[in-house]
Short mmCIF file of C-alpha atoms and ligand atoms in Angstrom, two decimals:
data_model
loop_
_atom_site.label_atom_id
_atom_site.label_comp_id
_atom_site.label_asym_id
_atom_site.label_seq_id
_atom_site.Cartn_x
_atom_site.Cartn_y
_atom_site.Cartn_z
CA UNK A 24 0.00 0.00 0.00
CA UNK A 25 1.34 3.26 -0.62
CA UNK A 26 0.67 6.24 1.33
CA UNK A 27 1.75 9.72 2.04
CA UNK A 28 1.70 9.47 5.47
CA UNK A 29 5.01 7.66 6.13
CA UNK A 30 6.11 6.33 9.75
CA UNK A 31 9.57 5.19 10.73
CA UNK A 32 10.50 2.41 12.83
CA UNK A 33 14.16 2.07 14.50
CA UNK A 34 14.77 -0.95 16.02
CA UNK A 35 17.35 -0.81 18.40
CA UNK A 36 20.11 -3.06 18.35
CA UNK A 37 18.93 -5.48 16.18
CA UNK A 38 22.25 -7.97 16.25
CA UNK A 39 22.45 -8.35 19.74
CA UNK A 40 19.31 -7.59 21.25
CA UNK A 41 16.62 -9.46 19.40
CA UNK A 42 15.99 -13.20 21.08
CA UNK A 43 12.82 -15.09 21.88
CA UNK A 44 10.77 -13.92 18.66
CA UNK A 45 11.32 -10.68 19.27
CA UNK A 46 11.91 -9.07 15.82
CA UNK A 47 8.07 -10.34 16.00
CA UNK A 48 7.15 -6.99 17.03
CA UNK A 49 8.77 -4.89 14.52
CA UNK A 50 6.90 -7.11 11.59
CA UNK A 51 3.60 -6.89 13.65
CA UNK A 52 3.87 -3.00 13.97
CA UNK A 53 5.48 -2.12 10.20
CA UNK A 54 1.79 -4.83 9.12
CA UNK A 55 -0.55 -3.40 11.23
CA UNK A 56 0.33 0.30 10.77
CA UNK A 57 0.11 -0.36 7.10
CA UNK A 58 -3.05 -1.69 7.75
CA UNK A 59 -3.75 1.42 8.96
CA UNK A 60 -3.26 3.52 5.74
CA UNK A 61 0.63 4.94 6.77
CA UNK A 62 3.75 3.40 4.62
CA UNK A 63 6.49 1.95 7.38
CA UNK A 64 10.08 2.64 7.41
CA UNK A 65 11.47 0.60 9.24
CA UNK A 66 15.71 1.38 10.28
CA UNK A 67 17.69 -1.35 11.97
CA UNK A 68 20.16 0.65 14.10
CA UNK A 69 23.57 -0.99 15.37
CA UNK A 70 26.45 0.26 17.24
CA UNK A 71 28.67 2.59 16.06
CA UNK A 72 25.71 4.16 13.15
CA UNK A 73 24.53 7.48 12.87
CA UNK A 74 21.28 7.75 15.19
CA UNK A 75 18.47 8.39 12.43
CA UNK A 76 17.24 12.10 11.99
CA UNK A 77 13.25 11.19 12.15
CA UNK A 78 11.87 8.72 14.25
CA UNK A 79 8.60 8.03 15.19
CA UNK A 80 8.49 4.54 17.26
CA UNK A 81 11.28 3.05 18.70
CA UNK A 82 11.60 -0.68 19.65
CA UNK A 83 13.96 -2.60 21.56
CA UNK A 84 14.63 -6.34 22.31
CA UNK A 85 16.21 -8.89 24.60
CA UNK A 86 19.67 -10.09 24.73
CA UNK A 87 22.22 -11.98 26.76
CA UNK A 88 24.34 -10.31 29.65
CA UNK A 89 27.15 -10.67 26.64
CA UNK A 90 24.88 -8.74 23.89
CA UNK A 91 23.97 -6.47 26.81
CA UNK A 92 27.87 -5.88 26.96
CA UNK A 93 28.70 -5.46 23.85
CA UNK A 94 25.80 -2.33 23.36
CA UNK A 95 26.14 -0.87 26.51
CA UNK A 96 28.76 2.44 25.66
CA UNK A 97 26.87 3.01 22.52
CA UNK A 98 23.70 2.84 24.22
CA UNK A 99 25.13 5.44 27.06
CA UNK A 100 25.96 7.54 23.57
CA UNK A 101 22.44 7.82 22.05
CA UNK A 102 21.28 7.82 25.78
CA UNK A 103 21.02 11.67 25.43
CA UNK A 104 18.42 11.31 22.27
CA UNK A 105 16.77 8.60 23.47
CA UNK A 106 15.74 10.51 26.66
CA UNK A 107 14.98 13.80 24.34
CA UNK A 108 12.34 11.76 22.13
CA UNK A 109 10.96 9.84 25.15
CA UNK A 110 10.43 13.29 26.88
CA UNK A 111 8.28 14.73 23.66
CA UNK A 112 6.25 11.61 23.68
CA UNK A 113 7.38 9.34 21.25
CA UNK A 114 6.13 5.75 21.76
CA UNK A 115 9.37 3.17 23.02
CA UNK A 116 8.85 -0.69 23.54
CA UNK A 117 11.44 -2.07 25.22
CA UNK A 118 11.78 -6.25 26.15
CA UNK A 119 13.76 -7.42 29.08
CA UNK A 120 17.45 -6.79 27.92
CA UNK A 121 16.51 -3.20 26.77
CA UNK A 122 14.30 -2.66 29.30
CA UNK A 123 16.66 -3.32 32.05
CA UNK A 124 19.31 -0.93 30.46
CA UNK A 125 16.81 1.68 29.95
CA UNK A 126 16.83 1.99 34.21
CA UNK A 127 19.76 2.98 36.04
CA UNK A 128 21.38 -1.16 36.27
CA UNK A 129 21.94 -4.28 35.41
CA UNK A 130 24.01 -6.30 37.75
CA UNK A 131 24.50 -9.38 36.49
CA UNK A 132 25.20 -13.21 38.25
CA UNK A 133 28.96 -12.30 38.58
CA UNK A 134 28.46 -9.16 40.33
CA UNK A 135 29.53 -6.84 37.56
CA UNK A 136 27.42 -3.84 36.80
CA UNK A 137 25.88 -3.09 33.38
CA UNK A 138 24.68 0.73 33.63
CA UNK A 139 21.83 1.79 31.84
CA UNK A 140 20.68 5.26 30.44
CA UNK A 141 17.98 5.88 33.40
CA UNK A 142 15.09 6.96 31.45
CA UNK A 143 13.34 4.30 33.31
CA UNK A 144 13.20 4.39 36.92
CA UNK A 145 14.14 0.58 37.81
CA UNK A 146 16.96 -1.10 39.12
CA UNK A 147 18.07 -4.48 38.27
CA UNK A 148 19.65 -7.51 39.84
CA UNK A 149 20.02 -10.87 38.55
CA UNK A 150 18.95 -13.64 40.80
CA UNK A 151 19.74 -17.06 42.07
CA UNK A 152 17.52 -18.41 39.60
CA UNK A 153 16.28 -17.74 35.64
CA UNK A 154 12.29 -17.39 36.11
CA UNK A 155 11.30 -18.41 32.95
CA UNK A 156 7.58 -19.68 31.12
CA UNK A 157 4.52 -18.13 29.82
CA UNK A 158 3.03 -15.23 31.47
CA UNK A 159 -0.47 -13.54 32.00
CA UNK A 160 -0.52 -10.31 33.22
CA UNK A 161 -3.59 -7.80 34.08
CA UNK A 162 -3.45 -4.15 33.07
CA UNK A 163 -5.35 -1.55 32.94
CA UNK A 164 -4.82 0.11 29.83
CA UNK A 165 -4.14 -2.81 28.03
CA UNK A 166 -6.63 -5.81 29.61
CA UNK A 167 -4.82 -8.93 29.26
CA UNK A 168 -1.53 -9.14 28.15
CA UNK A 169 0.21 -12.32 27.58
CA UNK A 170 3.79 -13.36 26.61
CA UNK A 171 6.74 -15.56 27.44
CA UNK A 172 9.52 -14.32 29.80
CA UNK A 173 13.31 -15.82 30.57
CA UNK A 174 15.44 -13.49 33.07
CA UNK A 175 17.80 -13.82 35.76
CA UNK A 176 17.41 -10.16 35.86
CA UNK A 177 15.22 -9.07 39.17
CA UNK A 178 13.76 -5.68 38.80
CA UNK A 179 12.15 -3.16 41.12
CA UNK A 180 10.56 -0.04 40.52
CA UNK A 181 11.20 3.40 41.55
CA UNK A 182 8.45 6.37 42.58
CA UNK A 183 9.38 7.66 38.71
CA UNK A 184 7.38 4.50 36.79
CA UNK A 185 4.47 2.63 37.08
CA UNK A 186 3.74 -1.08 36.27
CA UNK A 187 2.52 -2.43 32.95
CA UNK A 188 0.38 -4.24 35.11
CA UNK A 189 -0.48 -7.57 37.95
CA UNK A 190 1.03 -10.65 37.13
CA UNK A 191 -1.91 -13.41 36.97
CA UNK A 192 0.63 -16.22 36.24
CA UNK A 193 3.73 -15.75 36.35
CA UNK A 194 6.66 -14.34 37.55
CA UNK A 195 6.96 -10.93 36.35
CA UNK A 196 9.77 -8.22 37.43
CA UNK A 197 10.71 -10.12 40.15
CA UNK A 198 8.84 -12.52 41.40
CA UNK A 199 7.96 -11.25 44.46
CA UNK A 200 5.62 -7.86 43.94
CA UNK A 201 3.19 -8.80 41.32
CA UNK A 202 3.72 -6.06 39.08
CA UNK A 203 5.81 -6.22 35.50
CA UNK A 204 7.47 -3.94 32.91
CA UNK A 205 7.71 -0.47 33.58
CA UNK A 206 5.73 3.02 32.02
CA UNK A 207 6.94 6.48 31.59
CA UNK A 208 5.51 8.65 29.18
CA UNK A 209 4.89 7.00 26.33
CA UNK A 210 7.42 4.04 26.85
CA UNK A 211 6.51 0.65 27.53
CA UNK A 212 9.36 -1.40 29.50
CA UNK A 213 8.63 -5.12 29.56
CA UNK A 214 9.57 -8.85 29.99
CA UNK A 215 7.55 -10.24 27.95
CA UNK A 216 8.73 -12.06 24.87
CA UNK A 217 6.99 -14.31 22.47
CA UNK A 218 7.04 -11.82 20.77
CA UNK A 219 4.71 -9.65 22.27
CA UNK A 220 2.79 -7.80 19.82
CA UNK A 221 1.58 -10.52 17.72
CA UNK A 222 0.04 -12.34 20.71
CA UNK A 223 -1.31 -8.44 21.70
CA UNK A 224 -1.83 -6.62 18.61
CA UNK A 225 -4.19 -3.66 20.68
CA UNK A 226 -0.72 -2.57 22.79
CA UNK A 227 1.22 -2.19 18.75
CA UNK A 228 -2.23 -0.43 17.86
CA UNK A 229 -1.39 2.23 21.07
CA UNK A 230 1.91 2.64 19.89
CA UNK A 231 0.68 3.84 16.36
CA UNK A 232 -2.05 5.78 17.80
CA UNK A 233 0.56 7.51 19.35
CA UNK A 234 3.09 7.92 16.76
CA UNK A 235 0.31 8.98 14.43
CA UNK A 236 -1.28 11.37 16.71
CA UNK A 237 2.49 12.78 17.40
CA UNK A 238 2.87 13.53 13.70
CA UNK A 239 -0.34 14.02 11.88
CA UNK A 240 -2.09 15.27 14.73
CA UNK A 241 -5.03 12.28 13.87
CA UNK A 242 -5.08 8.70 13.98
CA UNK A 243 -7.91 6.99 12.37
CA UNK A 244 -7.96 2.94 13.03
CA UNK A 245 -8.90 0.29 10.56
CA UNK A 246 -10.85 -2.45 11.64
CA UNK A 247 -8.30 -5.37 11.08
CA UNK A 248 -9.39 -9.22 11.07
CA UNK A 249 -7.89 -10.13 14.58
CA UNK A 250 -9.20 -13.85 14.31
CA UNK A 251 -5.55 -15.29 13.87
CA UNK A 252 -4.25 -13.40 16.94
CA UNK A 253 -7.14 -14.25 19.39
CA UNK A 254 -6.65 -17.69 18.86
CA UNK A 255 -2.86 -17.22 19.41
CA UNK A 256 -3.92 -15.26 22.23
CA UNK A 257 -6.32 -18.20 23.40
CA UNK A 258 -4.19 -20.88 23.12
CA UNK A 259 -0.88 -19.30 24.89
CA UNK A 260 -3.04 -18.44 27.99
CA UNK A 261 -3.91 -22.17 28.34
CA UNK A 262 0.12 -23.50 27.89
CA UNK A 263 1.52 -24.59 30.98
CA UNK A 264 4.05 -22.30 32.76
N1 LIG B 3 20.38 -10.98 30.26
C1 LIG B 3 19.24 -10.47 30.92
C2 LIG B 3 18.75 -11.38 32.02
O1 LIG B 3 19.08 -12.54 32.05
C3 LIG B 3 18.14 -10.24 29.92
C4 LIG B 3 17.56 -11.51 29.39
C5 LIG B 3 16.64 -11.32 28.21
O2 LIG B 3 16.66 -10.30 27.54
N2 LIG B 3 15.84 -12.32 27.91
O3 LIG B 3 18.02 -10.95 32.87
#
C-alpha cells in the first residue's frame, strides 16, 4: 500500500538484542500500521551508526548479559536522544534486555554492573535463579496481556514508573511484587517475549495511535481481522508455565 503518510521504525540493536521472537514486534507494527493507511520505514540501528534524523516509534529487544555488553557504551551515547524523544512523547517498547538498560542497572550473576541510560526508573539484579515460562498479566490500559519471559534479571521499581500491570501467572519483574514492565511517558518497558505484539496486537495499535497522533495530529484505526491473533492469544493463555 502506498501512502503519504510515512512512519519510521528504528529498532534498536537489532544484532544483539533481538531473542525469543522478538523481531516479531517490529513485523507486527510495520503490518498493522500499514493496515492502517501509513507506509512503514522501518531502520535497523547498530552500534557505532549514525542515530536516524526522524523517528517516530522506537523498539527494543532482549539479549544476553554478553549482547547487553557489547551495546552498553553506545547505548550510554544515544542515551542523550533517546531521553529527548521519550520526553516529547514518542512511543518506546522495550523487552527485558533493553528494558533493564533503559533503568539505572543491570548487575549481572557475577556481580559486575551493566549501567543503563535511566530513562526508566528501575533497578536491576540478577537472581539465584532464571524465572522463565509463559506469562499472564492484568493491566489496565491494556486488559490482558500475555507473553513468554526468561530473566535472571530481578527488577524493582522506583516512585518515577508505574507497572505495565499484575502478574496473573507468572513471575513478572521479580517474582515477588506482582507487578511487571515499567511506564513512563509514552514508553513501555517489559519482559515479555513471544514476541509480544503478535500475541497483543491492541498494545502495537497504542503505539501507532501515538506515533500517528504525534505527527499528523489524527489517527484513524482500521478495523483489522484479529481472528488469527485471538486464537494465538487463546491458546498461549492455556500452555503450561
Ligand atoms: N540478560 C538479561 C537477564 O538474564 C536479559 C535476558 C533477556 O533479555 N531475555 O536478565
Amino acid at each position: 500500500m502506498s501512502s503519504t503518510r510515512q512512519l519510521t521504525i528504528v529498532q534498536l540493536y537489532s544484532r544483539d538484542m533481538n531473542i525469543y521472537g522478538d523481531h516479531g514486534n517490529v513485523l507486527v507494527l510495520k503490518r498493522r500500521a500499514e493496515w492502517h493507511g501509513y507506509s512503514v520505514k522501518v531502520i535497523e540501528y547498530n552500534p557505532g551508526d549514525s542515530f536516524p534524523e526522524s523517528v517516530d516509534i522506537i523498539i527494543g529487544g532482549g539479549g544476553q548479559d554478553s549482547g547487553q555488553d557489547k551495546i552498553q557504551a553506545d547505548l550510554l551515547k544515544i542515551g542523550p536522544k533517546l531521553h529527548e524523544l521519550a520526553e516529547k512523547g514518542t512511543p518506546i517498547l522495550v523487552i527485558c534486555g533493553l528494558y533493564q538498560l533503559f533503568g539505572k542497572y543491570f548487575k549481572t550473576q557475577d556481580g559486575h554492573i551493566i549501567e543503563g541510560i535511566n530513562l526508566l526508573d528501575i533497578r536491576t539484579t540478577a537472581g539465584p535463579e532464571r524465572l522463565i515460562g509463559n506469562i499472564v498479566v492484568e493491566s489496565d490500559q491494556f486488559g490482558e496481556i500475555i507473553g513468554y519471559e526468561n530473566h535472571s534479571g530481578q527488577t524493582f521499581l522506583g516512585a518515577k514508573v508505574k507497572p505495565l500491570g499484575n502478574v496473573i501467572r507468572g513471575a513478572g519483574n521479580n517474582g515477588g511484587d506482582d507487578w511487571e514492565g515499567a511506564r513512563y511517558k509514552n514508553i513501555i518497558g517489559s519482559y515479555l517475549h513471544g514476541s509480544l505484539l503478535p500475541k497483543n496486537p491492541h498494545i502495537a495499535d497504542w503505539l501507532i495511535e501515538q506515533a500517528a497522533i504525534n505527527k499528523f495530529g489524527n489517527f484513524e484505526p482500521q478495523v483489522i481481522d484479529d481472528r488469527f491473533a485471538n486464537l494465538a492469544r487463546e491458546h498461549a493463555a492455556k500452555r503450561p508455565r
